[in-house]
Amino acid sequence: MAHNLQVLGFGALAIDDIIYVDRPLSAGKGKVTNRTQDHGGNVATALVAVAKLGGRAGFIGWLSDQPLTDISARELERHGVDISFAPHRPDAKPIRSVIMVGPEGDRFIAYDDDVPHGTSESLADSILAQAQVLLIDGYATHADTIVARARKLGLAVVADIEWTIGPATERLMSLSNHLVLPLKFAQAYSCETDPTSILRKLWSDDRSAVVLTDGERGSYIRQTGDAVLWHVPAYEVKAVDTTGAGDCFHGAYAFALTRGKQPVDCAVYATAAAAISVTGPGGRMALPDQSACLAWMVKENAPVPRAIAPAD
């Protein structure tokens, strides 16, 4: 069937109260320089990034059955994310987060995630089959049958996982053919420290890519059919707020997949998008459009992927 949407995703929505302070977070005390509120959630922000880049994105996680009071849902719509296929339940609500941001853009996030997670098990295959990519986060352990169905239907599953709850997370990772993970989580999960060792350890025959993101140090990639492992350096930027940078990376990576790009090229594109996103406040306020990303990618000092080791 025709792909009416390119990227679908489900995960927790969030409302973020963001506090900017004048000293590093390690200082223990400092003055508030600014306060703002933004909407977040790993997958939700990634989908907003897809829409901002010009893609067709749809959210299929739980929404409140009171649409007029569901401000998180309205915010997704405002940014161009389709919510018409999302299931509803009376107890659905967003996570509430407080984010402290230091002068160098580093942040600490405190959140309360006692909300419904996953999505409806009755979600129709015809909805999933509209898209080319399914974006998920660690909360997708609550609906791994949906992830399995998406893979069976031929969707690429891009997983943003930051913690493990044991066998349920392991199953979720086995169902995901594009693991796009923070390096720190991957180190803890794999019991390895070197990125090349982790890329080899997390590999499986049905994997399309493993991508390890490491902030200002860039990302490390293994892709199917390639004899080498890759490193994509990060851009040198003055970070205002790193909130949502990883989400932006995931959204841009997923969007690039829908355009037929190989994983390394997806990571190059996502690196530009994430770099732009940290130059402004909040998790969504500085998300870039397609023209901004393309302009950054042709800069004289734009990062160039380099082979770092054999794949095996």
mmCIF file of C-alpha atoms in Angstrom:
data_model
loop_
_atom_site.group_PDB
_atom_site.id
_atom_site.type_symbol
_atom_site.label_atom_id
_atom_site.label_comp_id
_atom_site.label_asym_id
_atom_site.label_seq_id
_atom_site.Cartn_x
_atom_site.Cartn_y
_atom_site.Cartn_z
ATOM 1 C CA MET A 1 0.000 0.000 0.000
ATOM 2 C CA ALA A 2 1.008 3.637 -0.384
ATOM 3 C CA HIS A 3 3.060 5.117 2.440
ATOM 4 C CA ASN A 4 0.800 7.939 3.644
ATOM 5 C CA LEU A 5 3.159 8.469 6.572
ATOM 6 C CA GLN A 6 6.900 7.898 6.538
ATOM 7 C CA VAL A 7 7.718 7.540 10.233
ATOM 8 C CA LEU A 8 5.454 6.269 13.011
ATOM 9 C CA GLY A 9 6.354 6.201 16.679
ATOM 10 C CA PHE A 10 5.041 5.562 20.141
ATOM 11 C CA GLY A 11 6.514 6.524 23.485
ATOM 12 C CA ALA A 12 5.790 8.692 26.488
ATOM 13 C CA LEU A 13 4.852 12.336 26.046
ATOM 14 C CA ALA A 14 6.348 14.832 28.488
ATOM 15 C CA ILE A 15 5.944 18.384 29.706
ATOM 16 C CA ASP A 16 9.317 19.833 30.674
ATOM 17 C CA ASP A 17 9.863 22.668 33.121
ATOM 18 C CA ILE A 18 13.342 23.909 32.218
ATOM 19 C CA ILE A 19 15.504 25.923 34.620
ATOM 20 C CA TYR A 20 18.737 27.551 33.456
ATOM 21 C CA VAL A 21 21.435 28.258 36.040
ATOM 22 C CA ASP A 22 24.637 30.304 35.995
ATOM 23 C CA ARG A 23 27.044 27.671 37.329
ATOM 24 C CA PRO A 24 27.942 24.084 36.367
ATOM 25 C CA LEU A 25 25.558 21.500 37.798
ATOM 26 C CA SER A 26 28.457 19.999 39.748
ATOM 27 C CA ALA A 27 28.803 23.270 41.713
ATOM 28 C CA GLY A 28 25.841 22.285 43.846
ATOM 29 C CA LYS A 29 24.358 25.774 43.976
ATOM 30 C CA GLY A 30 23.777 28.698 41.606
ATOM 31 C CA LYS A 31 21.419 31.423 40.462
ATOM 32 C CA VAL A 32 18.500 30.886 38.090
ATOM 33 C CA THR A 33 19.061 32.833 34.868
ATOM 34 C CA ASN A 34 15.903 31.793 33.004
ATOM 35 C CA ARG A 35 12.864 29.541 33.184
ATOM 36 C CA THR A 36 10.771 28.117 30.374
ATOM 37 C CA GLN A 37 8.440 25.238 29.592
ATOM 38 C CA ASP A 38 8.618 22.934 26.598
ATOM 39 C CA HIS A 39 7.087 19.658 25.499
ATOM 40 C CA GLY A 40 9.216 16.534 25.276
ATOM 41 C CA GLY A 41 9.400 12.767 25.283
ATOM 42 C CA ASN A 42 12.039 10.859 23.304
ATOM 43 C CA VAL A 43 9.865 9.565 20.486
ATOM 44 C CA ALA A 44 7.507 12.550 20.453
ATOM 45 C CA THR A 45 10.358 15.025 19.993
ATOM 46 C CA ALA A 46 11.955 12.779 17.369
ATOM 47 C CA LEU A 47 8.670 12.807 15.432
ATOM 48 C CA VAL A 48 8.512 16.598 15.680
ATOM 49 C CA ALA A 49 12.050 16.640 14.256
ATOM 50 C CA VAL A 50 10.881 14.467 11.342
ATOM 51 C CA ALA A 51 8.005 16.870 10.628
ATOM 52 C CA LYS A 52 10.275 19.920 10.888
ATOM 53 C CA LEU A 53 12.654 18.318 8.364
ATOM 54 C CA GLY A 54 9.775 17.897 5.930
ATOM 55 C CA GLY A 55 8.796 14.306 6.652
ATOM 56 C CA ARG A 56 5.359 12.829 7.322
ATOM 57 C CA ALA A 57 5.287 11.654 10.937
ATOM 58 C CA GLY A 58 2.564 10.027 13.003
ATOM 59 C CA PHE A 59 2.263 9.399 16.750
ATOM 60 C CA ILE A 60 0.522 6.144 17.711
ATOM 61 C CA GLY A 61 1.071 6.099 21.489
ATOM 62 C CA TRP A 62 -1.603 6.553 24.125
ATOM 63 C CA LEU A 63 -3.460 9.874 24.241
ATOM 64 C CA SER A 64 -6.110 11.138 26.637
ATOM 65 C CA ASP A 65 -9.750 10.518 25.778
ATOM 66 C CA GLN A 66 -10.316 14.228 26.500
ATOM 67 C CA PRO A 67 -8.725 15.730 23.357
ATOM 68 C CA LEU A 68 -9.611 19.332 24.168
ATOM 69 C CA THR A 69 -7.554 19.203 27.377
ATOM 70 C CA ASP A 70 -4.674 17.101 26.033
ATOM 71 C CA ILE A 71 -2.132 19.865 25.487
ATOM 72 C CA SER A 72 0.676 17.442 24.606
ATOM 73 C CA ALA A 73 -1.396 16.025 21.745
ATOM 74 C CA ARG A 74 -2.305 19.495 20.512
ATOM 75 C CA GLU A 75 1.361 20.439 20.621
ATOM 76 C CA LEU A 76 2.249 17.480 18.394
ATOM 77 C CA GLU A 77 -0.431 18.569 15.935
ATOM 78 C CA ARG A 78 0.868 22.140 16.000
ATOM 79 C CA HIS A 79 4.244 20.851 14.852
ATOM 80 C CA GLY A 80 2.719 18.814 12.024
ATOM 81 C CA VAL A 81 2.684 15.340 13.597
ATOM 82 C CA ASP A 82 -0.393 13.260 12.677
ATOM 83 C CA ILE A 83 -2.183 11.945 15.800
ATOM 84 C CA SER A 84 -5.320 10.654 14.069
ATOM 85 C CA PHE A 85 -4.339 6.985 14.503
ATOM 86 C CA ALA A 86 -3.360 7.215 18.178
ATOM 87 C CA PRO A 87 -5.436 5.150 20.644
ATOM 88 C CA HIS A 88 -7.092 6.845 23.632
ATOM 89 C CA ARG A 89 -7.647 5.946 27.277
ATOM 90 C CA PRO A 90 -8.937 7.974 30.251
ATOM 91 C CA ASP A 91 -5.772 7.694 32.352
ATOM 92 C CA ALA A 92 -3.332 8.755 29.625
ATOM 93 C CA LYS A 93 -1.280 11.802 30.559
ATOM 94 C CA PRO A 94 2.214 13.173 29.935
ATOM 95 C CA ILE A 95 5.258 12.641 32.092
ATOM 96 C CA ARG A 96 6.199 15.750 34.079
ATOM 97 C CA SER A 97 9.897 16.599 34.035
ATOM 98 C CA VAL A 98 12.103 19.216 35.636
ATOM 99 C CA ILE A 99 15.294 19.894 33.680
ATOM 100 C CA MET A 100 18.232 21.824 35.118
ATOM 101 C CA VAL A 101 20.556 23.263 32.457
ATOM 102 C CA GLY A 102 24.080 24.547 33.214
ATOM 103 C CA PRO A 103 25.940 27.345 31.386
ATOM 104 C CA GLU A 104 27.646 24.897 28.996
ATOM 105 C CA GLY A 105 24.359 23.290 27.975
ATOM 106 C CA ASP A 106 24.761 20.216 30.203
ATOM 107 C CA ARG A 107 21.579 19.136 31.956
ATOM 108 C CA PHE A 108 20.015 16.935 34.605
ATOM 109 C CA ILE A 109 16.493 15.595 34.071
ATOM 110 C CA ALA A 110 14.226 14.577 36.949
ATOM 111 C CA TYR A 111 10.982 12.941 35.847
ATOM 112 C CA ASP A 112 7.896 11.114 37.087
ATOM 113 C CA ASP A 113 6.941 8.395 34.594
ATOM 114 C CA ASP A 114 3.950 6.851 36.370
ATOM 115 C CA VAL A 115 1.814 7.096 33.220
ATOM 116 C CA PRO A 116 0.474 4.560 30.682
ATOM 117 C CA HIS A 117 3.179 3.391 28.276
ATOM 118 C CA GLY A 118 3.263 1.580 24.954
ATOM 119 C CA THR A 119 0.256 1.560 22.674
ATOM 120 C CA SER A 120 -2.896 -0.449 22.038
ATOM 121 C CA GLU A 121 -2.392 -4.110 21.157
ATOM 122 C CA SER A 122 -5.375 -3.777 18.806
ATOM 123 C CA LEU A 123 -3.599 -1.274 16.561
ATOM 124 C CA ALA A 124 -4.331 -2.442 13.016
ATOM 125 C CA ASP A 125 -1.646 -3.686 10.643
ATOM 126 C CA SER A 126 -3.052 -1.287 8.052
ATOM 127 C CA ILE A 127 -1.975 1.624 10.266
ATOM 128 C CA LEU A 128 1.539 0.291 10.742
ATOM 129 C CA ALA A 129 1.906 -0.527 7.055
ATOM 130 C CA GLN A 130 1.468 3.131 6.120
ATOM 131 C CA ALA A 131 5.019 3.869 7.254
ATOM 132 C CA GLN A 132 8.561 2.863 6.403
ATOM 133 C CA VAL A 133 10.045 3.363 9.885
ATOM 134 C CA LEU A 134 8.834 2.758 13.435
ATOM 135 C CA LEU A 135 10.520 4.799 16.174
ATOM 136 C CA ILE A 136 10.467 3.378 19.700
ATOM 137 C CA ASP A 137 12.082 3.990 23.090
ATOM 138 C CA GLY A 138 12.627 1.824 26.155
ATOM 139 C CA TYR A 139 8.972 2.046 27.156
ATOM 140 C CA ALA A 140 8.077 -0.068 24.108
ATOM 141 C CA THR A 141 8.593 -3.143 26.298
ATOM 142 C CA HIS A 142 4.906 -2.524 27.159
ATOM 143 C CA ALA A 143 3.914 -3.223 23.530
ATOM 144 C CA ASP A 144 6.622 -5.419 22.019
ATOM 145 C CA THR A 145 4.041 -7.356 19.998
ATOM 146 C CA ILE A 146 3.435 -4.162 18.008
ATOM 147 C CA VAL A 147 7.168 -3.894 17.362
ATOM 148 C CA ALA A 148 7.264 -7.524 16.216
ATOM 149 C CA ARG A 149 4.332 -6.920 13.857
ATOM 150 C CA ALA A 150 6.018 -3.834 12.429
ATOM 151 C CA ARG A 151 9.167 -5.828 11.645
ATOM 152 C CA LYS A 152 7.066 -8.556 10.007
ATOM 153 C CA LEU A 153 5.395 -5.907 7.846
ATOM 154 C CA GLY A 154 8.812 -4.728 6.660
ATOM 155 C CA LEU A 155 9.240 -1.527 8.659
ATOM 156 C CA ALA A 156 12.678 -0.513 9.865
ATOM 157 C CA VAL A 157 12.566 -0.317 13.671
ATOM 158 C CA VAL A 158 14.788 2.418 15.118
ATOM 159 C CA ALA A 159 15.250 1.939 18.869
ATOM 160 C CA ASP A 160 16.260 4.656 21.325
ATOM 161 C CA ILE A 161 16.912 2.712 24.542
ATOM 162 C CA GLU A 162 18.533 4.263 27.620
ATOM 163 C CA TRP A 163 17.982 1.657 30.347
ATOM 164 C CA THR A 164 17.268 -2.043 30.753
ATOM 165 C CA ILE A 165 14.674 -3.930 32.744
ATOM 166 C CA GLY A 166 16.132 -7.312 31.861
ATOM 167 C CA PRO A 167 14.668 -9.894 29.437
ATOM 168 C CA ALA A 168 11.902 -7.555 28.202
ATOM 169 C CA THR A 169 14.494 -5.022 27.069
ATOM 170 C CA GLU A 170 16.611 -7.762 25.511
ATOM 171 C CA ARG A 171 13.616 -8.906 23.459
ATOM 172 C CA LEU A 172 12.927 -5.331 22.389
ATOM 173 C CA MET A 173 16.507 -4.910 21.246
ATOM 174 C CA SER A 174 16.373 -8.192 19.343
ATOM 175 C CA LEU A 175 13.302 -6.920 17.474
ATOM 176 C CA SER A 176 14.985 -3.645 16.507
ATOM 177 C CA ASN A 177 17.110 -3.715 13.367
ATOM 178 C CA HIS A 178 18.475 -0.186 13.924
ATOM 179 C CA LEU A 179 19.845 0.185 17.443
ATOM 180 C CA VAL A 180 20.646 3.883 17.961
ATOM 181 C CA LEU A 181 21.861 3.956 21.539
ATOM 182 C CA PRO A 182 23.676 6.358 23.859
ATOM 183 C CA LEU A 183 27.228 5.095 24.281
ATOM 184 C CA LYS A 184 27.000 5.172 28.079
ATOM 185 C CA PHE A 185 24.005 2.836 28.078
ATOM 186 C CA ALA A 186 25.631 0.554 25.522
ATOM 187 C CA GLN A 187 28.761 0.346 27.680
ATOM 188 C CA ALA A 188 26.758 -0.665 30.742
ATOM 189 C CA TYR A 189 24.575 -3.101 28.791
ATOM 190 C CA SER A 190 27.419 -4.823 26.926
ATOM 191 C CA CYS A 191 29.995 -4.706 29.761
ATOM 192 C CA GLU A 192 32.442 -3.262 27.226
ATOM 193 C CA THR A 193 34.030 0.195 27.135
ATOM 194 C CA ASP A 194 35.514 0.474 23.638
ATOM 195 C CA PRO A 195 32.953 1.493 20.978
ATOM 196 C CA THR A 196 34.349 -0.922 18.400
ATOM 197 C CA SER A 197 33.966 -3.839 20.813
ATOM 198 C CA ILE A 198 30.386 -2.776 21.575
ATOM 199 C CA LEU A 199 29.481 -2.528 17.880
ATOM 200 C CA ARG A 200 30.686 -6.077 17.378
ATOM 201 C CA LYS A 201 29.022 -7.426 20.530
ATOM 202 C CA LEU A 202 25.595 -5.924 19.752
ATOM 203 C CA TRP A 203 25.640 -7.131 16.172
ATOM 204 C CA SER A 204 23.382 -9.914 14.886
ATOM 205 C CA ASP A 205 22.680 -11.322 11.441
ATOM 206 C CA ASP A 206 19.304 -9.578 11.144
ATOM 207 C CA ARG A 207 20.632 -6.197 12.289
ATOM 208 C CA SER A 208 20.810 -3.358 9.752
ATOM 209 C CA ALA A 209 22.816 -0.965 11.917
ATOM 210 C CA VAL A 210 24.141 -0.283 15.382
ATOM 211 C CA VAL A 211 24.800 3.390 16.110
ATOM 212 C CA LEU A 212 26.387 4.599 19.345
ATOM 213 C CA THR A 213 25.948 8.302 20.075
ATOM 214 C CA ASP A 214 28.452 10.100 22.279
ATOM 215 C CA GLY A 215 27.510 13.772 22.281
ATOM 216 C CA GLU A 216 30.363 16.099 21.391
ATOM 217 C CA ARG A 217 32.540 13.100 20.484
ATOM 218 C CA GLY A 218 30.244 12.072 17.653
ATOM 219 C CA SER A 219 28.878 8.621 16.846
ATOM 220 C CA TYR A 220 30.127 5.136 15.970
ATOM 221 C CA ILE A 221 28.391 2.980 13.368
ATOM 222 C CA ARG A 222 28.303 -0.559 12.093
ATOM 223 C CA GLN A 223 26.104 -1.184 9.061
ATOM 224 C CA THR A 224 25.115 -4.324 7.259
ATOM 225 C CA GLY A 225 27.179 -5.361 4.258
ATOM 226 C CA ASP A 226 30.149 -3.221 5.284
ATOM 227 C CA ALA A 227 33.570 -4.598 6.191
ATOM 228 C CA VAL A 228 34.542 -1.663 8.425
ATOM 229 C CA LEU A 229 33.270 0.257 11.447
ATOM 230 C CA TRP A 230 32.795 4.019 11.206
ATOM 231 C CA HIS A 231 33.194 7.124 13.337
ATOM 232 C CA VAL A 232 31.272 10.312 12.499
ATOM 233 C CA PRO A 233 32.752 13.281 14.420
ATOM 234 C CA ALA A 234 30.468 15.905 15.911
ATOM 235 C CA TYR A 235 30.330 19.556 14.859
ATOM 236 C CA GLU A 236 32.130 22.065 17.038
ATOM 237 C CA VAL A 237 29.331 24.268 18.372
ATOM 238 C CA LYS A 238 28.601 26.430 21.389
ATOM 239 C CA ALA A 239 25.834 24.478 23.120
ATOM 240 C CA VAL A 240 23.037 26.492 24.690
ATOM 241 C CA ASP A 241 20.920 23.497 25.729
ATOM 242 C CA THR A 242 21.521 19.836 24.899
ATOM 243 C CA THR A 243 17.963 18.822 25.871
ATOM 244 C CA GLY A 244 16.423 16.821 23.026
ATOM 245 C CA ALA A 245 19.630 16.543 20.978
ATOM 246 C CA GLY A 246 19.487 12.750 21.058
ATOM 247 C CA ASP A 247 15.803 12.804 20.117
ATOM 248 C CA CYS A 248 16.585 15.092 17.190
ATOM 249 C CA PHE A 249 19.335 12.679 16.103
ATOM 250 C CA HIS A 250 16.894 9.756 16.132
ATOM 251 C CA GLY A 251 14.255 11.659 14.175
ATOM 252 C CA ALA A 252 16.711 12.859 11.548
ATOM 253 C CA TYR A 253 18.219 9.366 11.265
ATOM 254 C CA ALA A 254 14.761 7.851 10.740
ATOM 255 C CA PHE A 255 13.823 10.483 8.163
ATOM 256 C CA ALA A 256 17.051 9.863 6.247
ATOM 257 C CA LEU A 257 16.228 6.138 6.188
ATOM 258 C CA THR A 258 12.937 6.910 4.428
ATOM 259 C CA ARG A 259 14.955 8.669 1.719
ATOM 260 C CA GLY A 260 16.963 5.519 1.001
ATOM 261 C CA LYS A 261 20.171 6.548 2.774
ATOM 262 C CA GLN A 262 22.631 4.026 4.203
ATOM 263 C CA PRO A 263 23.059 4.101 8.011
ATOM 264 C CA VAL A 264 26.403 5.963 7.920
ATOM 265 C CA ASP A 265 24.864 8.643 5.704
ATOM 266 C CA CYS A 266 21.831 8.759 8.013
ATOM 267 C CA ALA A 267 24.197 9.379 10.921
ATOM 268 C CA VAL A 268 25.965 12.187 9.035
ATOM 269 C CA TYR A 269 22.622 13.879 8.396
ATOM 270 C CA ALA A 270 21.472 13.312 11.987
ATOM 271 C CA THR A 271 24.754 14.732 13.297
ATOM 272 C CA ALA A 272 24.071 18.013 11.517
ATOM 273 C CA ALA A 273 20.490 18.141 12.782
ATOM 274 C CA ALA A 274 21.491 17.438 16.388
ATOM 275 C CA ALA A 275 24.271 20.033 16.271
ATOM 276 C CA ILE A 276 21.834 22.712 15.172
ATOM 277 C CA SER A 277 19.317 21.670 17.830
ATOM 278 C CA VAL A 278 21.685 22.442 20.731
ATOM 279 C CA THR A 279 22.244 26.042 19.619
ATOM 280 C CA GLY A 280 18.903 27.144 21.088
ATOM 281 C CA PRO A 281 16.913 26.550 24.273
ATOM 282 C CA GLY A 282 14.543 23.681 25.021
ATOM 283 C CA GLY A 283 14.083 20.327 23.360
ATOM 284 C CA ARG A 284 12.060 21.478 20.331
ATOM 285 C CA MET A 285 12.550 25.215 19.923
ATOM 286 C CA ALA A 286 15.770 24.910 17.882
ATOM 287 C CA LEU A 287 14.934 21.822 15.808
ATOM 288 C CA PRO A 288 16.201 22.470 12.258
ATOM 289 C CA ASP A 289 14.531 22.262 8.879
ATOM 290 C CA GLN A 290 15.912 20.497 5.826
ATOM 291 C CA SER A 291 17.603 23.551 4.337
ATOM 292 C CA ALA A 292 19.497 24.273 7.565
ATOM 293 C CA CYS A 293 20.820 20.709 7.748
ATOM 294 C CA LEU A 294 21.937 20.697 4.133
ATOM 295 C CA ALA A 295 23.681 24.040 4.603
ATOM 296 C CA TRP A 296 25.608 22.739 7.621
ATOM 297 C CA MET A 297 26.612 19.568 5.785
ATOM 298 C CA VAL A 298 28.460 21.523 3.096
ATOM 299 C CA LYS A 299 30.373 23.730 5.510
ATOM 300 C CA GLU A 300 34.125 23.641 5.114
ATOM 301 C CA ASN A 301 34.582 22.064 8.545
ATOM 302 C CA ALA A 302 31.665 19.635 8.296
ATOM 303 C CA PRO A 303 32.519 16.251 9.869
ATOM 304 C CA VAL A 304 33.552 13.478 7.505
ATOM 305 C CA PRO A 305 33.026 9.780 8.365
ATOM 306 C CA ARG A 306 36.184 7.756 8.769
ATOM 307 C CA ALA A 307 36.740 4.010 8.985
ATOM 308 C CA ILE A 308 38.163 3.058 12.392
ATOM 309 C CA ALA A 309 38.381 -0.745 12.463
ATOM 310 C CA PRO A 310 37.354 -3.949 10.677
ATOM 311 C CA ALA A 311 33.764 -4.982 11.329
ATOM 312 C CA ASP A 312 34.835 -8.477 12.463
#
